[in-house]
mmCIF file of C-alpha atoms in Angstrom:
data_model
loop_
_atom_site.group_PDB
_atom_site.id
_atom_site.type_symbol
_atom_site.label_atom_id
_atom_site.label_comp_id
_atom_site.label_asym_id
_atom_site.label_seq_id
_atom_site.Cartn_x
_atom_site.Cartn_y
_atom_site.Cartn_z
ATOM 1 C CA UNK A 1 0.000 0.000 0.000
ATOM 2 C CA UNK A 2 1.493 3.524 -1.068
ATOM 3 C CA UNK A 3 0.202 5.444 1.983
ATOM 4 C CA UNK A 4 -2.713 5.161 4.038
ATOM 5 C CA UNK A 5 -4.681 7.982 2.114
ATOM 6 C CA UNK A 6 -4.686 5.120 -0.582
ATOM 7 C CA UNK A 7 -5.842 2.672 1.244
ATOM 8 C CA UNK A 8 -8.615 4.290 3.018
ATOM 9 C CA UNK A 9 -10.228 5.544 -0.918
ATOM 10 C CA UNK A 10 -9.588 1.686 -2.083
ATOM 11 C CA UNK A 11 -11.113 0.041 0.861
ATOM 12 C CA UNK A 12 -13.871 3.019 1.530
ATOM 13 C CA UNK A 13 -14.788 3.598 -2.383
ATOM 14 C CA UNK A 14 -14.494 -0.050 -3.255
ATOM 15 C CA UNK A 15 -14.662 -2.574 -0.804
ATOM 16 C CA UNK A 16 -17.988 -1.380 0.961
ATOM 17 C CA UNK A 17 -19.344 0.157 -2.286
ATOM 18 C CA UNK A 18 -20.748 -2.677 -3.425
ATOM 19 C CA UNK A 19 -17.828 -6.189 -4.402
ATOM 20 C CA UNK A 20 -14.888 -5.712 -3.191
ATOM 21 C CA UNK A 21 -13.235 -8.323 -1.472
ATOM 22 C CA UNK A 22 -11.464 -7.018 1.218
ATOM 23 C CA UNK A 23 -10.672 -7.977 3.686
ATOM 24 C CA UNK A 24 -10.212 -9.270 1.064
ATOM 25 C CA UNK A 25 -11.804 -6.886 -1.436
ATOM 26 C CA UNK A 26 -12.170 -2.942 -1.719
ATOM 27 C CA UNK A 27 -24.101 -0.902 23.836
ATOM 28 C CA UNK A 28 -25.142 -0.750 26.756
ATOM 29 C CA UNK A 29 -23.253 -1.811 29.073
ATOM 30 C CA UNK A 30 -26.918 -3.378 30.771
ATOM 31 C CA UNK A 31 -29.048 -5.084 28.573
ATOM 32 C CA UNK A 32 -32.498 -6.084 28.444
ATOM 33 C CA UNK A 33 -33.824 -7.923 31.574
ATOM 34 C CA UNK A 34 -34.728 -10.828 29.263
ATOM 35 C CA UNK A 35 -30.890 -10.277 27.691
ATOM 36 C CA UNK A 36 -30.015 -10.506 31.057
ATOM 37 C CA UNK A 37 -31.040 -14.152 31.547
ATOM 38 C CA UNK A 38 -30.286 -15.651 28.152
ATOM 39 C CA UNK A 39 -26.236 -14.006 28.652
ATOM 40 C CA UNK A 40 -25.540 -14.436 32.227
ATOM 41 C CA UNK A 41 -23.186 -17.086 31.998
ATOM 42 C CA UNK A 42 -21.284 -14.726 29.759
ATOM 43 C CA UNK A 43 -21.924 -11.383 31.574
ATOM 44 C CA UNK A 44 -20.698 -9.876 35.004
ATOM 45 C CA UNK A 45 -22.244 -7.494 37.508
ATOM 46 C CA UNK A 46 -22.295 -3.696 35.669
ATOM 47 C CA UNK A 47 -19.263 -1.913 36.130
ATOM 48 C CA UNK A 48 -19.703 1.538 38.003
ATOM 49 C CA UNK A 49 -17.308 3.976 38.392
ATOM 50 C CA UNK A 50 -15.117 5.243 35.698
ATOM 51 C CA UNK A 51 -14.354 3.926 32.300
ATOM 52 C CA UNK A 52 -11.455 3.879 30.015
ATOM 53 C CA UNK A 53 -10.308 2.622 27.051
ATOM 54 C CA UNK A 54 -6.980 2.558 24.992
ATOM 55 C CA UNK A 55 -8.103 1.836 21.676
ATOM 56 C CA UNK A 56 -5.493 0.688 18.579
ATOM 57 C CA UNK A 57 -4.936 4.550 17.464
ATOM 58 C CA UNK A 58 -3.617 4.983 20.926
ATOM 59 C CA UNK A 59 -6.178 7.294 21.782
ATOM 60 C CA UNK A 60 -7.909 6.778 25.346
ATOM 61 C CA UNK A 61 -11.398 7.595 26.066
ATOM 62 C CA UNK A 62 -12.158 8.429 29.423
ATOM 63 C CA UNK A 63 -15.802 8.865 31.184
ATOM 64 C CA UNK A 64 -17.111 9.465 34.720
ATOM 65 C CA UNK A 65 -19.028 6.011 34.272
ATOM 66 C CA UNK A 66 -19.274 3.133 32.325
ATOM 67 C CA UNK A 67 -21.050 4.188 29.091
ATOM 68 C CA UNK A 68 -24.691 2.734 28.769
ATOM 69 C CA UNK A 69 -25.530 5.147 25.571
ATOM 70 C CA UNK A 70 -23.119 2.998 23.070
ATOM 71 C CA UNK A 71 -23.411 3.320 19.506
ATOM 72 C CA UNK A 72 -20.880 0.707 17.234
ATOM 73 C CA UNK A 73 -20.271 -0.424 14.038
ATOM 74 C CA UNK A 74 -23.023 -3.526 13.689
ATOM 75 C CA UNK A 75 -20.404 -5.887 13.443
ATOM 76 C CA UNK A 76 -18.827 -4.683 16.504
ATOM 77 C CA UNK A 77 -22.163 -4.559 18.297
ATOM 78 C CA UNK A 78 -22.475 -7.937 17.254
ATOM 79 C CA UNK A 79 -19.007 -9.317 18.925
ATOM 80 C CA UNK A 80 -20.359 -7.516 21.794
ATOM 81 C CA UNK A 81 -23.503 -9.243 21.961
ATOM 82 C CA UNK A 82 -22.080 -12.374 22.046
ATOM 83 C CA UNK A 83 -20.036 -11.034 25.690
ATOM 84 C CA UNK A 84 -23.495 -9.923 27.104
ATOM 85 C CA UNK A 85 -22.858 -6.729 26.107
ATOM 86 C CA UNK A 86 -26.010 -5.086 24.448
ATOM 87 C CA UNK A 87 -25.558 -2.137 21.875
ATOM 88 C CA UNK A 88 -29.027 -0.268 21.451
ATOM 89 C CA UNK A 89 -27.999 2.212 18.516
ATOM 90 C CA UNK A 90 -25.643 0.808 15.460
ATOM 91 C CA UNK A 91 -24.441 1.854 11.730
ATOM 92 C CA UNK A 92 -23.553 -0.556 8.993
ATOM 93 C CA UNK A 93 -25.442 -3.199 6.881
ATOM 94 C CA UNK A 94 -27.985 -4.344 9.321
ATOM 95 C CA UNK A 95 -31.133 -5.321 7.850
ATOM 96 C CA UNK A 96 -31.527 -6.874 4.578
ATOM 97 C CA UNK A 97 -33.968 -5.637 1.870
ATOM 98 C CA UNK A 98 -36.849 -8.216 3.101
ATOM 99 C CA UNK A 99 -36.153 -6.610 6.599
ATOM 100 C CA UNK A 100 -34.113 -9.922 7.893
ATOM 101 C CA UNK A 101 -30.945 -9.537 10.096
ATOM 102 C CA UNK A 102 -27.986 -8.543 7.631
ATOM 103 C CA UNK A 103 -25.026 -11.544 8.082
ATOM 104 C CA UNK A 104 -23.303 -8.805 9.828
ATOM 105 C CA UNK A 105 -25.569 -8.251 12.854
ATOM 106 C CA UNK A 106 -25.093 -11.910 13.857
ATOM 107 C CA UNK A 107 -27.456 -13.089 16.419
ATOM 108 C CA UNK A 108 -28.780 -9.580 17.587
ATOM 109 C CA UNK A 109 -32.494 -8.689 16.959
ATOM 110 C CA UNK A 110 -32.307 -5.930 14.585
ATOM 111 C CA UNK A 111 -35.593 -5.271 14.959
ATOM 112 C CA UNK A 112 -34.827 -3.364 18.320
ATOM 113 C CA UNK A 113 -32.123 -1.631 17.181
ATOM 114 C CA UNK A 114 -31.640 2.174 16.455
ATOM 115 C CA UNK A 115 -30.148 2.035 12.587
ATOM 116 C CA UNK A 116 -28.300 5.385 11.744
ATOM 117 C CA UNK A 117 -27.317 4.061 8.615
ATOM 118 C CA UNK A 118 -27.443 0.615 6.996
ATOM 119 C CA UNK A 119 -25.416 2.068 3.979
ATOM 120 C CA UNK A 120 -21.743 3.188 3.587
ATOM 121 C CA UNK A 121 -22.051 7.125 3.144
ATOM 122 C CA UNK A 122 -25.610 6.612 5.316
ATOM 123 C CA UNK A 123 -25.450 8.001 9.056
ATOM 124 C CA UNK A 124 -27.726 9.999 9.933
ATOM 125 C CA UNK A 125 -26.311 12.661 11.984
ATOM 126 C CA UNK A 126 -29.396 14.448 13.848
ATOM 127 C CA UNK A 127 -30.664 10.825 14.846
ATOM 128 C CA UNK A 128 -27.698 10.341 16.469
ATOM 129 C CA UNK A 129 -27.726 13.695 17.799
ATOM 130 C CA UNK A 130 -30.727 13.043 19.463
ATOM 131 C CA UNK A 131 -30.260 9.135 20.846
ATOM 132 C CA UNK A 132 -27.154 11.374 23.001
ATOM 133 C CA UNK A 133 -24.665 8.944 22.367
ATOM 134 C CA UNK A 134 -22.056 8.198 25.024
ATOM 135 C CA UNK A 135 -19.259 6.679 22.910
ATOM 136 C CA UNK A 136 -19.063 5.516 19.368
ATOM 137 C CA UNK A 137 -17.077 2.544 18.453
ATOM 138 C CA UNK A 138 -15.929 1.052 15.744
ATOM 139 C CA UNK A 139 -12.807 -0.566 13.171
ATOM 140 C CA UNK A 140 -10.119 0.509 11.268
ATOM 141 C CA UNK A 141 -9.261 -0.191 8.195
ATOM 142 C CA UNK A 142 -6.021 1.728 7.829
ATOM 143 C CA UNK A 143 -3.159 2.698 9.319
ATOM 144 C CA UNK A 144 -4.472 5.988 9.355
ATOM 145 C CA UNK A 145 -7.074 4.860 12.147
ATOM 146 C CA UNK A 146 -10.225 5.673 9.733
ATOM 147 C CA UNK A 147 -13.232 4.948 11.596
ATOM 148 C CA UNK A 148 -14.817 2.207 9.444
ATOM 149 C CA UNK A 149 -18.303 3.360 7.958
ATOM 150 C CA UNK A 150 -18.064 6.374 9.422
ATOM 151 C CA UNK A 151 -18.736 8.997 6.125
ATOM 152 C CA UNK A 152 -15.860 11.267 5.800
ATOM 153 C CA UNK A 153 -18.418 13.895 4.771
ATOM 154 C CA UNK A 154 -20.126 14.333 8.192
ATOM 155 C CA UNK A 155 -16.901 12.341 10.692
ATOM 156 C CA UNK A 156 -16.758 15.754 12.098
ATOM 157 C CA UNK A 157 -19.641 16.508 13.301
ATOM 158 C CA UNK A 158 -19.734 13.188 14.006
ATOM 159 C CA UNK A 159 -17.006 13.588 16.287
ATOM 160 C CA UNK A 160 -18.350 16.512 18.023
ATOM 161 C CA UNK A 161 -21.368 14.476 19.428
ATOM 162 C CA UNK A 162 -19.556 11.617 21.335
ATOM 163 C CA UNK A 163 -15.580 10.388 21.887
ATOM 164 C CA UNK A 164 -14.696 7.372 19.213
ATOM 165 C CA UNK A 165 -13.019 3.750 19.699
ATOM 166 C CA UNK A 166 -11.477 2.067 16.828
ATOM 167 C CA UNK A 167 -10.307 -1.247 16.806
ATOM 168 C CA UNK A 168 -7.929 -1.988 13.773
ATOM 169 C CA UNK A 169 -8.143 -4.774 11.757
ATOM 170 C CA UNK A 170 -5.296 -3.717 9.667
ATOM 171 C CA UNK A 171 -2.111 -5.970 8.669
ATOM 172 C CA UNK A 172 -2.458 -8.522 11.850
ATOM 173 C CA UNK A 173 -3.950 -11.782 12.287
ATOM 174 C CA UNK A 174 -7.538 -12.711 13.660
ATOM 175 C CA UNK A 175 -6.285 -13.412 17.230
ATOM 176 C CA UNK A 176 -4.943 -9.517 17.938
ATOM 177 C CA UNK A 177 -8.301 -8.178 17.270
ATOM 178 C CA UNK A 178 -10.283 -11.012 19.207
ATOM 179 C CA UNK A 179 -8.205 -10.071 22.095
ATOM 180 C CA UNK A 180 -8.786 -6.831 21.940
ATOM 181 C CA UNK A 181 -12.410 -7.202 21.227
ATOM 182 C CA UNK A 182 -12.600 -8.961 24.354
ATOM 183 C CA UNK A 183 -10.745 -6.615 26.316
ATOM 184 C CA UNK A 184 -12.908 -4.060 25.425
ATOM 185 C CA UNK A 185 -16.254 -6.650 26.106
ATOM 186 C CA UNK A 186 -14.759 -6.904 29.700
ATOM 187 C CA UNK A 187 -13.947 -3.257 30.462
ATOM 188 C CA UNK A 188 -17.854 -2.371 29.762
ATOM 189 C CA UNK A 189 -18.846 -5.590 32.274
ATOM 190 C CA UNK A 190 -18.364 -8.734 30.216
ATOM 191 C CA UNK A 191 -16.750 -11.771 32.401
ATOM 192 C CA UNK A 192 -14.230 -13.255 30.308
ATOM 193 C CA UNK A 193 -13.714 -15.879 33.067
ATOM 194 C CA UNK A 194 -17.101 -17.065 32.238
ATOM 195 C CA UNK A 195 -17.638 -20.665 31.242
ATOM 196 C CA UNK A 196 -19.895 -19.458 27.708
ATOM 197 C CA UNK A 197 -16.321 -17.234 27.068
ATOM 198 C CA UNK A 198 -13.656 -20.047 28.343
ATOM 199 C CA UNK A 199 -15.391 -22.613 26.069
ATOM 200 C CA UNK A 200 -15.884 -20.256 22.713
ATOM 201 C CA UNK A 201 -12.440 -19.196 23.107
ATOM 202 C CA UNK A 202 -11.391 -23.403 23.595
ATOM 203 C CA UNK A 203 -13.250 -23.878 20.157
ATOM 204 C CA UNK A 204 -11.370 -21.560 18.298
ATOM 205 C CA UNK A 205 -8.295 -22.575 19.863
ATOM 206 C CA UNK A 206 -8.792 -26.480 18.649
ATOM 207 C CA UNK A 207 -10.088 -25.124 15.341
ATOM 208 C CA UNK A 208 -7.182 -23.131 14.318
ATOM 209 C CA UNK A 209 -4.992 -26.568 15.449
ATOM 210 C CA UNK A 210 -7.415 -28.122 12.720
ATOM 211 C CA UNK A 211 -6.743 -25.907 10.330
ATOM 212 C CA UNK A 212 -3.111 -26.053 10.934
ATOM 213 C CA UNK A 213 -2.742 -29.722 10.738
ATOM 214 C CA UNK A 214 -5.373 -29.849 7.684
ATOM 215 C CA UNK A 215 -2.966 -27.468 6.048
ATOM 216 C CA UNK A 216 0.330 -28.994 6.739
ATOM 217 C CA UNK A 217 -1.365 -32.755 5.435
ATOM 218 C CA UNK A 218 -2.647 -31.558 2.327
ATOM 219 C CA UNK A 219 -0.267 -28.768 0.976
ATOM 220 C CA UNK A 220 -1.251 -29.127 -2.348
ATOM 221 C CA UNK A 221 -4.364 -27.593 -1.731
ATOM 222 C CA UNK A 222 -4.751 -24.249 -3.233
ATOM 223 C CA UNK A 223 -7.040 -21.985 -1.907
ATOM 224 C CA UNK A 224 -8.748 -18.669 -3.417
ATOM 225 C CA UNK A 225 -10.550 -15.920 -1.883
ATOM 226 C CA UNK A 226 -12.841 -14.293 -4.178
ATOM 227 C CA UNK A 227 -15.932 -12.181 -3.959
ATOM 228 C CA UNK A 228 -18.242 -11.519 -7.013
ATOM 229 C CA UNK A 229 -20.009 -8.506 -8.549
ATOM 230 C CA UNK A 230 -21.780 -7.284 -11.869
ATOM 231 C CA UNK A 231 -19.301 -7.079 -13.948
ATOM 232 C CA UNK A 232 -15.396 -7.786 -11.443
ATOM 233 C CA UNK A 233 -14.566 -10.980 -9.745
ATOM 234 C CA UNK A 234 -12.441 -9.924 -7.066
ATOM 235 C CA UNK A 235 -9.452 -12.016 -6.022
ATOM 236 C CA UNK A 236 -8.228 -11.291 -2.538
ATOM 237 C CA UNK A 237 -4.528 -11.071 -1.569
ATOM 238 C CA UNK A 238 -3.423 -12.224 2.135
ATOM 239 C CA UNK A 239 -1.416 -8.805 2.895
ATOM 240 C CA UNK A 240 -3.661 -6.854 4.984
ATOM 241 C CA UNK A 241 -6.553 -8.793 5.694
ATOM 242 C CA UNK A 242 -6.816 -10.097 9.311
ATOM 243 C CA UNK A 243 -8.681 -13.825 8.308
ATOM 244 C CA UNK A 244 -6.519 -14.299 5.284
ATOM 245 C CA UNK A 245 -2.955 -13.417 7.190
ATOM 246 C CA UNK A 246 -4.243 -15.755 9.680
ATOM 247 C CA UNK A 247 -5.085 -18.787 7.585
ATOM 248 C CA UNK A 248 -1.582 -18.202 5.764
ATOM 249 C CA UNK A 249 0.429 -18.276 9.022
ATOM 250 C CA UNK A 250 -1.153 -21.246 9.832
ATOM 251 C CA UNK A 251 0.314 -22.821 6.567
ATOM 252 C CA UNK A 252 -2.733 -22.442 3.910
ATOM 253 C CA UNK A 253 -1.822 -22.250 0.633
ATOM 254 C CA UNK A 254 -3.407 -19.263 -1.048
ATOM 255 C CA UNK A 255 -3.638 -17.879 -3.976
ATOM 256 C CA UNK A 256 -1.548 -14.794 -3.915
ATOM 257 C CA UNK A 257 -1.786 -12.531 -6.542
ATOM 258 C CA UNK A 258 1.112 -10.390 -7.158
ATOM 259 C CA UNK A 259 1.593 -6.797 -5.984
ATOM 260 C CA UNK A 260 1.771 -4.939 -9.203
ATOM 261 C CA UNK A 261 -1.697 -6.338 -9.860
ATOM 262 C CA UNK A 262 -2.973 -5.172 -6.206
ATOM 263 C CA UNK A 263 -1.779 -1.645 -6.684
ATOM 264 C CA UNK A 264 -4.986 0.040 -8.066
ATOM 265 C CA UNK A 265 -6.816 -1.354 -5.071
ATOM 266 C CA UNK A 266 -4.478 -0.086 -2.294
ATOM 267 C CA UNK A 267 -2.870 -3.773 -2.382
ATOM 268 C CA UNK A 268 -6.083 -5.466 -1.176
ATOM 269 C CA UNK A 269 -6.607 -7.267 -3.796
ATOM 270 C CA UNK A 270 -6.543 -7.745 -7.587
ATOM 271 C CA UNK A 271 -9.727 -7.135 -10.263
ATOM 272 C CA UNK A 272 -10.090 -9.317 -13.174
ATOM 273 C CA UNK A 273 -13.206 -9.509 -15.600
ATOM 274 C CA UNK A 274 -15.560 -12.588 -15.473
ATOM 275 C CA UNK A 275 -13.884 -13.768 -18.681
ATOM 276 C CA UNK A 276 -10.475 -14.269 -16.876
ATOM 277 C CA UNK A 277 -12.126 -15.364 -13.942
ATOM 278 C CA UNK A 278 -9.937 -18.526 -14.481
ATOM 279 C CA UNK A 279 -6.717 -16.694 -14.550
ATOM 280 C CA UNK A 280 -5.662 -18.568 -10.483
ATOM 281 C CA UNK A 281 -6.293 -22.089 -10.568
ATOM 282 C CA UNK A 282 -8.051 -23.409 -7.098
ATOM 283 C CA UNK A 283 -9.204 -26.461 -5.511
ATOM 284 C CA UNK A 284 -11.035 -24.445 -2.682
ATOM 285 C CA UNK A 285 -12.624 -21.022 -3.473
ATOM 286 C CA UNK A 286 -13.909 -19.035 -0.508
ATOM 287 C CA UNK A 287 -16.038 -16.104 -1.449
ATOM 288 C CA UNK A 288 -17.687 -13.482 0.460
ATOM 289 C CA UNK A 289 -20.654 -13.761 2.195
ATOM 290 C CA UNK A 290 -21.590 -9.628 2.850
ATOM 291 C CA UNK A 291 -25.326 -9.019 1.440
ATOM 292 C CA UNK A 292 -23.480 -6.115 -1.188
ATOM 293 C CA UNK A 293 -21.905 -9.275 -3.373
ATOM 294 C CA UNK A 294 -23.379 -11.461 -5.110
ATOM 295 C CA UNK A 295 -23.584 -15.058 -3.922
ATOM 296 C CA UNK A 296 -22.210 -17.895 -5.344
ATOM 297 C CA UNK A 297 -25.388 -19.873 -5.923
ATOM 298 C CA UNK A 298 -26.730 -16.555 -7.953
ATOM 299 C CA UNK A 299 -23.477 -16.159 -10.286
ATOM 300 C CA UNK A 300 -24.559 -17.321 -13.530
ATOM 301 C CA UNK A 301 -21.473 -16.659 -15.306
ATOM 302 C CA UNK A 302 -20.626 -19.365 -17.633
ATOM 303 C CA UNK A 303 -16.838 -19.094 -16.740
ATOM 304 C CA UNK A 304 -17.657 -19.425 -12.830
ATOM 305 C CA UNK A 305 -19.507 -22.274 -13.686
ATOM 306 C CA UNK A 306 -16.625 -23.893 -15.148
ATOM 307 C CA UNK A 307 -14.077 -23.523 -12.610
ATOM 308 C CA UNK A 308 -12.994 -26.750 -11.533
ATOM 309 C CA UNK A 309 -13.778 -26.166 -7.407
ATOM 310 C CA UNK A 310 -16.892 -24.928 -8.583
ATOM 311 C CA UNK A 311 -18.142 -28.190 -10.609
ATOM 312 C CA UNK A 312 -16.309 -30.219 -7.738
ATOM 313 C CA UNK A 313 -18.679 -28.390 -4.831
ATOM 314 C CA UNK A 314 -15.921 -27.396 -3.415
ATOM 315 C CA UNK A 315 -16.349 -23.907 -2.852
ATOM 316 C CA UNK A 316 -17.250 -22.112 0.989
ATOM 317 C CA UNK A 317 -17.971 -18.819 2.541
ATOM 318 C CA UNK A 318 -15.894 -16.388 3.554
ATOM 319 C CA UNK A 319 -16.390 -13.609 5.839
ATOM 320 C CA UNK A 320 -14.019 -10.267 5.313
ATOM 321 C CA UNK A 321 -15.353 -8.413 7.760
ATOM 322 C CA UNK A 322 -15.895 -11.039 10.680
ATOM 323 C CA UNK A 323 -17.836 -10.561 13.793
ATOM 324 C CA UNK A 324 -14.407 -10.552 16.250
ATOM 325 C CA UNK A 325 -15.989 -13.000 18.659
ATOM 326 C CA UNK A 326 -14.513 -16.286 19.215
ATOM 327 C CA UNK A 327 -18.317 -17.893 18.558
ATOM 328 C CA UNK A 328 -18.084 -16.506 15.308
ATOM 329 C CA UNK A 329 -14.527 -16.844 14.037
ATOM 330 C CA UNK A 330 -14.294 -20.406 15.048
ATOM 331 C CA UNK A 331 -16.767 -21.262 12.430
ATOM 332 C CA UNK A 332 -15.065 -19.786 10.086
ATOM 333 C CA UNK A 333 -11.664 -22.056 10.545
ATOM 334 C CA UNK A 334 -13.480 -24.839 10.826
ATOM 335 C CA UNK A 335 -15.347 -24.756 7.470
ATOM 336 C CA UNK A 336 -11.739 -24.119 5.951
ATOM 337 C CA UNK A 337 -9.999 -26.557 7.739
ATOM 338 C CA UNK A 338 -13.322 -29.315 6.582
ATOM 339 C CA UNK A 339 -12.784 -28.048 3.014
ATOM 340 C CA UNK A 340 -9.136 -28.616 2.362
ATOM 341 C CA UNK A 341 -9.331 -31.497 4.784
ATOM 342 C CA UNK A 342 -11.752 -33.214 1.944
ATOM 343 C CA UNK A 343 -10.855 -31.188 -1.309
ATOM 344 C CA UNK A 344 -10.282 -33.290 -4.578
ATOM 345 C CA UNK A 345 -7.215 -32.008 -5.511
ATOM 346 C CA UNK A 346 -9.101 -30.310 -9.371
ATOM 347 C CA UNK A 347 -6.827 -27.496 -10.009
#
């Protein structure tokens, strides 16, 4: 990436625009009392007194109290969730067009959220304004420290209305953010100590062994990440991405495509037309699952339909943008370690 002004366009202008495969491609702190009783196990008493938090700019926020008027990202509302930590008011894809929880809001009802935006370049400001949010938190994308879906047009005024938190998931692997997303969970009351959190953090533990033995067998194995539009077929590269660098450390092999061809895309990844969409052989093609691509089962491409993973089944979701729980990451190596444990070798 040529500078982080680069890479914030690429990721902001492409990636949540509509295909682009980024990450691959270009709360209270109190819940509900019936949220109460379904998340104890994973929940602690409410904090009281003051709050902090040290997010991954290396900014610290700082309040009188724990914050109980929390607005996040969705997906980040979503990790939260899954700590007993209820967000009231998000922004981000959300609800689907037939009304249905987006992929993103994982298991939250969205039809008691506050939705400021469900769009990139959608927030609305004087809604916000008026729900008198607390602290607003969200990822990064950059090394800038970008707030993710946050529209540049309005971040100011934005930022006049509440202090921010940014989590990066830039250029590390899916554990670092995890971490911190739990850190973060237990400094607005989650109990990471608790049995629901010991055991989902177990999981991902024995899947990403899995995936690291399933790798190691079966090294001839070569897996794509791809994510589909109207007219590109994105191929993702492993540089920045926090899944991707993860599943390569642990001795995938994926398809890689080279720098020079990553440059127009802030080195996220590489655009080629549906007619070339054969240009990376793969046994195993993972492709996005966001609502803003299209989904494999609805590509009717003639050249998709002739890849060889594709005839052989042997293509999986992917998820660029993952909710940074370990309840929902661990599926995620598992279906990748099943799929090149029982991949035909067809490339």
């Amino acid at each position: 990436m040529s500078n982080a002004r680069t890479a914030r366009y690429s990721r902001r202008g492409l990636l949540a625009a509509g295909g682009a495969l980024g990450l691959g491609a270009l709360v209270t702190a109190c819940g509900s009392e019936d949220s109460k009783n379904k998340d104890s196990d994973a929940k602690g008493a409410a904090k009281s007194g003051p709050w902090s938090f040290k997010d991954d700019r290396g900014k610290t926020v700082s309040l009188d109290h724990v914050p109980t008027k929390i607005v996040a990202f969705t997906g980040v509302a979503a990790a939260l969730y899954d700590y007993g930590i209820e967000v009231k008011g998000v922004f981000g894809p959300t609800k689907t067009k037939d009304g249905k929880a987006d992929v993103q809001a994982g298991d939250m009802d969205v039809s008691k959220l506050t939705v400021f935006g469900n769009r990139f370049d959608q927030f609305n400001v004087e809604q916000y304004a008026a729900f008198q949010p607390e602290v607003l938190i969200t990822t990064t994308f950059d090394a800038a420290g970008s707030l993710w879906y946050v529209p540049l047009a309005s971040k100011d005024k934005i930022a006049k209305l509440a202090p921010s938190v940014a989590l990066s998931v830039f250029d590390r692997q899916m554990p670092k953010p995890l971490q911190r997303m739990a850190e973060l969970a237990a400094s607005l009351g989650a109990d990471l100590k608790a049995a629901k959190v010991v055991e989902a953090k177990k999981r991902f533990e024995a899947a990403s062994e899995r995936l690291r033995k399933a790798a190691k067998s079966r090294p001839e194995i070569k897996v794509l990440a791809g994510s589909a539009s109207d007219t590109i077929f994105y191929v993702s590269g492993s540089d920045f991405s926090i899944d991707l660098e993860y599943f390569k450390a642990l001795g995938v092999n994926l398809v890689e495509p080279p720098a020079k061809a990553k440059e127009a895309n802030g080195g996220w990844f590489e655009n080629l037309s549906w007619e070339n969409v054969d240009k990376y052989p793969a046994d195993v093609i993972m492709m996005d699952d966001r609502a803003s691509t299209i989904q494999p089962a609805d590509i009717t491409e003639a050249t998709w339909k002739k890849l060889p993973a594709v005839k052989a089944g042997q293509v999986i979701s992917r998820s660029p943008e993952p909710i940074l729980s370990y309840d929902k990451c661990t599926p995620l190596v598992e279906n990748l370690a099943k799929a090149i444990e029982s991949a035909k070798k067809v490339a």
